[in-house]
mmCIF file of C-alpha atoms in Angstrom:
data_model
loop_
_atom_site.group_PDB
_atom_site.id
_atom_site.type_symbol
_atom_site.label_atom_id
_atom_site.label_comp_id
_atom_site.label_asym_id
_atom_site.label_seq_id
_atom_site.Cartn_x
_atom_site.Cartn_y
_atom_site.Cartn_z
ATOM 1 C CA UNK C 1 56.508 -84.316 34.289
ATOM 2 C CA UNK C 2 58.195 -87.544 35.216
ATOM 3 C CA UNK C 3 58.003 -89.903 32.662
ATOM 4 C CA UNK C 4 58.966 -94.058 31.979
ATOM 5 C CA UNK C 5 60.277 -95.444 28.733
ATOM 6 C CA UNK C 6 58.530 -98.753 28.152
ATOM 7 C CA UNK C 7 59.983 -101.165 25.138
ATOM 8 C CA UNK C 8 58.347 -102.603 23.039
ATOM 9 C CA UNK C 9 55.500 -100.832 22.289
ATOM 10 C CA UNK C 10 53.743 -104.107 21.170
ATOM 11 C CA UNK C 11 54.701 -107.427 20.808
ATOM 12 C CA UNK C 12 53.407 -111.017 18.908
ATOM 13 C CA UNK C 13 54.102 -113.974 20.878
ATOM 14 C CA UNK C 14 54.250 -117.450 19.675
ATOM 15 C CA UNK C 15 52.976 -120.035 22.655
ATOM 16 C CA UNK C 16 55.986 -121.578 24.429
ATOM 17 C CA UNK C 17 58.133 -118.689 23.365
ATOM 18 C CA UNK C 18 59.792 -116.264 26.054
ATOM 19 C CA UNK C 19 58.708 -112.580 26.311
ATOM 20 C CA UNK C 20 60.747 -109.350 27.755
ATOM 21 C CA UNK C 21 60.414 -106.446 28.226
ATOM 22 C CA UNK C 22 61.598 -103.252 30.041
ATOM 23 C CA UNK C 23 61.021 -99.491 31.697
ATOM 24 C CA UNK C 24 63.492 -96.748 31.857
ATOM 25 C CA UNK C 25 63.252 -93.345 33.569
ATOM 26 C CA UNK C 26 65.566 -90.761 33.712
ATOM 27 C CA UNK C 27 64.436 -90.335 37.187
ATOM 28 C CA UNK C 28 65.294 -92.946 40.735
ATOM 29 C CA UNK C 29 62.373 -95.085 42.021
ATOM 30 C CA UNK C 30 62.110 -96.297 45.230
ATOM 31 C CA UNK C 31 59.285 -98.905 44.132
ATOM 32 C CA UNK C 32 58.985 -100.627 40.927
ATOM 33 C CA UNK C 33 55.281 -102.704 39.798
ATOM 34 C CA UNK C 34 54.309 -104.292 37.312
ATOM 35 C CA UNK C 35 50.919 -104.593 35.863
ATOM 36 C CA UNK C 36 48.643 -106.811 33.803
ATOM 37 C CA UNK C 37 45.059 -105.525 31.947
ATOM 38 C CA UNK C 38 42.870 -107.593 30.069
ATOM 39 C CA UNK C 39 40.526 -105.661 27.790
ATOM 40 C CA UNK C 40 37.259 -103.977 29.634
ATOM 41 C CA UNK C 41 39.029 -104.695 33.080
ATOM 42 C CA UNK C 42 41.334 -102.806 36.101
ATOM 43 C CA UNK C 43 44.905 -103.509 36.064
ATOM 44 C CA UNK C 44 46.141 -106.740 37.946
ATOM 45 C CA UNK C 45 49.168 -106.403 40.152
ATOM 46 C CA UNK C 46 51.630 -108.596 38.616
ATOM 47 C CA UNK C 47 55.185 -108.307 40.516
ATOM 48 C CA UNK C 48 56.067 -105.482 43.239
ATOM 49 C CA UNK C 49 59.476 -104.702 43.352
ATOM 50 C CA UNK C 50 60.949 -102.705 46.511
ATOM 51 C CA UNK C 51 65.186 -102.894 46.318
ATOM 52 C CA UNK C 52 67.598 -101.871 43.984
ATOM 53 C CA UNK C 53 68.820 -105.300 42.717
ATOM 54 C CA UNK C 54 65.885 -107.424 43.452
ATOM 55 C CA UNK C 55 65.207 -110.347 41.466
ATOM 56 C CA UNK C 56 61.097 -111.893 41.876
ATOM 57 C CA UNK C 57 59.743 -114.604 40.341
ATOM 58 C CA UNK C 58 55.953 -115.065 40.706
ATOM 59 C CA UNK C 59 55.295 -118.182 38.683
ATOM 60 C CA UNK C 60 56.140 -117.722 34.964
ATOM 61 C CA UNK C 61 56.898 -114.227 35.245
ATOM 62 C CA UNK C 62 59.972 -112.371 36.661
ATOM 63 C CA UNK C 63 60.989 -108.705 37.156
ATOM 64 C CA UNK C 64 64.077 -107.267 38.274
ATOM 65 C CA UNK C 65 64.599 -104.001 39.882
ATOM 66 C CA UNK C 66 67.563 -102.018 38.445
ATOM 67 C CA UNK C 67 70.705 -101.625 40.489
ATOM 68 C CA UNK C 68 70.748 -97.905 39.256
ATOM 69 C CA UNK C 69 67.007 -97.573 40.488
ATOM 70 C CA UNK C 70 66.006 -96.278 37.249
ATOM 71 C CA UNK C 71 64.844 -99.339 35.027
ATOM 72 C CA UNK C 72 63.420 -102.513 35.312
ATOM 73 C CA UNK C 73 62.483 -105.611 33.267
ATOM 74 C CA UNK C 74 59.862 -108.294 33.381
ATOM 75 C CA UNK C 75 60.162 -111.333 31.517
ATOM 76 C CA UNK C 76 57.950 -114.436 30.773
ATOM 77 C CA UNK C 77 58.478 -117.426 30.184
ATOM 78 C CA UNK C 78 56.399 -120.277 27.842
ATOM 79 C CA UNK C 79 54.027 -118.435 27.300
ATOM 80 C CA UNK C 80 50.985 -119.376 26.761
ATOM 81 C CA UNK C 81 47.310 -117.594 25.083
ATOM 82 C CA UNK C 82 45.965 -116.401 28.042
ATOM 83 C CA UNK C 83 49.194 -114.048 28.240
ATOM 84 C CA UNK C 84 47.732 -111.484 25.985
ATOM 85 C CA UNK C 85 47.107 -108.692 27.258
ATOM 86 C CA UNK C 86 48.626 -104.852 27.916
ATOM 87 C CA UNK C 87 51.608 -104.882 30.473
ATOM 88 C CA UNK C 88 52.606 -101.705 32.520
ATOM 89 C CA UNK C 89 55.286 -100.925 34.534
ATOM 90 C CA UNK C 90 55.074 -98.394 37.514
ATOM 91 C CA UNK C 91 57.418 -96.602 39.176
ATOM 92 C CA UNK C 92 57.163 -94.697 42.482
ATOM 93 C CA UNK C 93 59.265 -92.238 44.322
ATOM 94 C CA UNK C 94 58.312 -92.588 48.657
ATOM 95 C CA UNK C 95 55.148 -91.723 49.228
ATOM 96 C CA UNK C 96 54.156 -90.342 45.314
ATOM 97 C CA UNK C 97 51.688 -90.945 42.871
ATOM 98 C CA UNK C 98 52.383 -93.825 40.199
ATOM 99 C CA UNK C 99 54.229 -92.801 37.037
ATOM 100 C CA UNK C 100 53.689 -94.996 34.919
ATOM 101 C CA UNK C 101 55.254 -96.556 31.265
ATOM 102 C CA UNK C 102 52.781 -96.325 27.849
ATOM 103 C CA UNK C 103 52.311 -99.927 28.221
ATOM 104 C CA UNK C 104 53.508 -103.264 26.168
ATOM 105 C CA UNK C 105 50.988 -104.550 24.029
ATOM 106 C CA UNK C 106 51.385 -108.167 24.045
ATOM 107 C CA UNK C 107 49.288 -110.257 21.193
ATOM 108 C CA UNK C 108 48.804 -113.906 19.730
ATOM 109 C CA UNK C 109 51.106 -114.418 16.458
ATOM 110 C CA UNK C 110 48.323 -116.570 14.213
ATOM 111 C CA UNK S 1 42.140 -110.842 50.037
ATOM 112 C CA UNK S 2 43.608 -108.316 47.732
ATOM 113 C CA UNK S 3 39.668 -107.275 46.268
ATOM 114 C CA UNK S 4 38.416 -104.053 45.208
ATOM 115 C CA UNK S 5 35.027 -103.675 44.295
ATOM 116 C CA UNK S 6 33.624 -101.024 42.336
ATOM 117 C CA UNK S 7 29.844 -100.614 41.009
ATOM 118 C CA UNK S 8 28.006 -99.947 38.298
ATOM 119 C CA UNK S 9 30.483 -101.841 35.913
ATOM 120 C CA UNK S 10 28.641 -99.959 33.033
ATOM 121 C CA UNK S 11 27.004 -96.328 33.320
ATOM 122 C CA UNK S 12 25.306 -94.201 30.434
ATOM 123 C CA UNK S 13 24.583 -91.052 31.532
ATOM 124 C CA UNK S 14 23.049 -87.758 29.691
ATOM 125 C CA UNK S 15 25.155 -84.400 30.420
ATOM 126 C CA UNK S 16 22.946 -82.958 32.175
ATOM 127 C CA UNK S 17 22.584 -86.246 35.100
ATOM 128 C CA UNK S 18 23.817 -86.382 38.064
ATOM 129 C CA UNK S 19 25.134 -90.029 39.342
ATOM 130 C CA UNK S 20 27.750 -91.668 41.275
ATOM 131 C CA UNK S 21 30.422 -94.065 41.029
ATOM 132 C CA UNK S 22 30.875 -96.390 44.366
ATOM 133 C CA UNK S 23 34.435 -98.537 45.566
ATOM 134 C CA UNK S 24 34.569 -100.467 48.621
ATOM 135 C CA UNK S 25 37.978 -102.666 49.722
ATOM 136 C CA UNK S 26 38.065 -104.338 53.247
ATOM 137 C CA UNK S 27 42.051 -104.940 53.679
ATOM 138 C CA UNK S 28 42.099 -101.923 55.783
ATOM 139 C CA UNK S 29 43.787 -99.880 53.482
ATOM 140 C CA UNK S 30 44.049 -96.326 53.892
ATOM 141 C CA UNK S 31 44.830 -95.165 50.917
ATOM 142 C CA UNK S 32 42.483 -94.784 48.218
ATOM 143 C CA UNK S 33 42.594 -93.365 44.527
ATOM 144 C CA UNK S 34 40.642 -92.609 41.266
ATOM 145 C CA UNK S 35 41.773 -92.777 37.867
ATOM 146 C CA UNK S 36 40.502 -92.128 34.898
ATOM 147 C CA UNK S 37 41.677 -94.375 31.640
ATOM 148 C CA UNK S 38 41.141 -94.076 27.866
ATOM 149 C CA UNK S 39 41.997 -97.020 25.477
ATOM 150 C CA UNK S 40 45.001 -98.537 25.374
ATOM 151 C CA UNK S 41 46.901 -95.686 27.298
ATOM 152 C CA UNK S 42 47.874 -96.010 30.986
ATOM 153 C CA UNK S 43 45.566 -94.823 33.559
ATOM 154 C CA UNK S 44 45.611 -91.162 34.729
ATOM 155 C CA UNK S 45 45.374 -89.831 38.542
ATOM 156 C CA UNK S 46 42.574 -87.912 39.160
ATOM 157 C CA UNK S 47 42.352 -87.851 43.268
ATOM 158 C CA UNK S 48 44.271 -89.695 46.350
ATOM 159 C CA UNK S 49 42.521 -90.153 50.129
ATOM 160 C CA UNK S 50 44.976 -90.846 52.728
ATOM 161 C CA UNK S 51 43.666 -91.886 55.952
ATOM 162 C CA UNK S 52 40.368 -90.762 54.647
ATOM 163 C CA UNK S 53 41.271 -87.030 53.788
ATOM 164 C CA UNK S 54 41.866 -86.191 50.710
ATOM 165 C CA UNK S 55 45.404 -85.471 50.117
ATOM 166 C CA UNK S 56 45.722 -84.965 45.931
ATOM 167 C CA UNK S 57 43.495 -83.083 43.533
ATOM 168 C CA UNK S 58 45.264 -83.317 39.984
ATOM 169 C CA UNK S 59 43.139 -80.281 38.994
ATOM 170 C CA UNK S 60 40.317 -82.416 37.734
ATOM 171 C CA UNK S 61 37.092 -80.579 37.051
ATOM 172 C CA UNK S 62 34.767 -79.910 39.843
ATOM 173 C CA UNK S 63 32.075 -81.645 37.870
ATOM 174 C CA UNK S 64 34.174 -84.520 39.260
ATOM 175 C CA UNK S 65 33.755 -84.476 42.930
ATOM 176 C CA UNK S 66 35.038 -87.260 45.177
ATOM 177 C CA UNK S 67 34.324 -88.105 48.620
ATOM 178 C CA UNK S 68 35.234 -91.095 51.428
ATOM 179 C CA UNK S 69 32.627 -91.265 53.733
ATOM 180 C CA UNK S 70 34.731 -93.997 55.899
ATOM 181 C CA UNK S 71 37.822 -95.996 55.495
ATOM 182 C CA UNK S 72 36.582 -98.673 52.988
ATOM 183 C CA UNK S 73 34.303 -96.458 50.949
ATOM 184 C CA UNK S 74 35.130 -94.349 48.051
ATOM 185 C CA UNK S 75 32.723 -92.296 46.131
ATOM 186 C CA UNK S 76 33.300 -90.326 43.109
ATOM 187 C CA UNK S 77 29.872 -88.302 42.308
ATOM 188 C CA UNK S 78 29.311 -86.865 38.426
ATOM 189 C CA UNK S 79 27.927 -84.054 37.361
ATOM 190 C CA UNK S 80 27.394 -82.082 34.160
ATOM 191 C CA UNK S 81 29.895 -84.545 32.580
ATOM 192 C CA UNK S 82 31.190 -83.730 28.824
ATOM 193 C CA UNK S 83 31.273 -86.736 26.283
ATOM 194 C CA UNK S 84 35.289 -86.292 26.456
ATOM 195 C CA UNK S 85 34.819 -87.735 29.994
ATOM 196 C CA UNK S 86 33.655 -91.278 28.494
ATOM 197 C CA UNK S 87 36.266 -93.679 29.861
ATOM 198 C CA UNK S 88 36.885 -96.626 32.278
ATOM 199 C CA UNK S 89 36.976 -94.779 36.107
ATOM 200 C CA UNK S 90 39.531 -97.190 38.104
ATOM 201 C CA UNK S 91 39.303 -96.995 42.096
ATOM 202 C CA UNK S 92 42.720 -98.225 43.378
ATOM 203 C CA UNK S 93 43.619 -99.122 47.460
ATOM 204 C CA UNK S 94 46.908 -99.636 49.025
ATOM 205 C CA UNK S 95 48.342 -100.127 52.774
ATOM 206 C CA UNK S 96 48.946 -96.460 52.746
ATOM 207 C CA UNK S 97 50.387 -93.830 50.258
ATOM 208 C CA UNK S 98 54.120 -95.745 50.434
ATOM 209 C CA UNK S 99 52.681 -99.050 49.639
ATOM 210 C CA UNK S 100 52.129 -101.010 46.220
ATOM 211 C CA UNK S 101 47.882 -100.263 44.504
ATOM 212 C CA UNK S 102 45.805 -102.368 44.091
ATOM 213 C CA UNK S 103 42.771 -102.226 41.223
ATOM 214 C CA UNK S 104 39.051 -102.632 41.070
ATOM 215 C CA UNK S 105 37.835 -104.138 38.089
ATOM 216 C CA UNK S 106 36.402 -100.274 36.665
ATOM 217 C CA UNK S 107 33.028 -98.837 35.765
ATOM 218 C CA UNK S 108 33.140 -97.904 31.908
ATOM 219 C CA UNK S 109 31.411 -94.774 31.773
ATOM 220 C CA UNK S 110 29.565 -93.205 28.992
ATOM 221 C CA UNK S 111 28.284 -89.918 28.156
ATOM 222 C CA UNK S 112 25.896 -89.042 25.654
#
């Protein structure tokens, strides 16, 4: 099945420091979404993304949507502790399920 | 109001119980999905209901058995459940089937 290559796999974070990171597929999306879960909770809609090329900010955070409709990045800036957390992207073709990436595992450097 | 609610939040259950898992949204959304998620992996599709029929079955067990007895209402009824089913069920809503998903907060389920 369809599949999304998410990078990194985990990450530490430093607060104030900038974070990125990326989905690829092999395969054209019509949607792109990102996702934020906290531990013991659903998923929390971060950033939708709807045309190739699009650039959204939504506070800290902004994702692009690829111009080849196959990848997309988000990236955030200062952050801060409350970041933590595991990140997916989505991708979706009109009208189909989710696929989604093996999630970015985003931690607290001590 | 982006909110979907789902209840219990926790649920023990013995394999040989019967119980049910419950979502509700009220943005008039008329799609609805469950998925199923283990630790630290993403979550998995088990059913969609489009305009309250359901519309995808990705060949989950029939002791799984879903139903949406209106447009804001979501069940997913359990049944004979294996400890392998232990997870965190997710009930997700959107516009319609073309439209970005929005997630309840879970019910962590497990089966002893």
């Amino acid at each position: 099945g369809q599949q999304l290559n998410q990078s990194p796999q985990s990450m530490f974070i430093q607060e104030g420091e900038d974070v990125s990171m990326n989905c690829t597929s092999s395969s054209i999306f019509n949607t792109w979404l990102w996702y934020k879960q906290d531990p013991g909770e659903g998923p929390v809609l971060l950033i939708a993304l709807y045309k190739a090329g699009e650039l959204t900010s939504n506070g800290r955070l902004t994702a692009q949507f690829g111009i080849t409709r196959k990848d997309s990045f988000l990236n955030i800036s200062a952050s801060i502790p409350s970041d933590v957390g595991i990140y997916f992207c989505a991708g979706q073709q009109y009208g189909n399920k989710l696929v989604f990436g093996a999630g970015t595992i985003l931690r607290v450097k001590s | 109001d982006t909110e979907v609610t789902q209840t219990p939040k926790h649920l023990v259950m013995g394999m040989t119980n019967k119980k049910s898992l419950k979502c509700e949204q009220h943005m008039g959304h008329r799609a609805m999905y469950w998925y199923k998620q283990k630790a630290k992996k993403p979550p998995e599709l088990m059913f969609v209901y489009s305009y309250e029929k359901l519309s995808i079955n990705e060949s989950v067990p029939s002791r799984f058995s879903p139903e949406c007895p209106n447009s804001s209402l979501l069940n997913l009824h359990l049944h004979a459940l294996q400890p392998e089913d232990s997870a965190l069920y997710l009930c997700a809503s959107a516009v319609d089937p073309t439209y970005e998903q929005y997630f309840g907060p879970g019910t962590r389920l497990t089966v002893t």
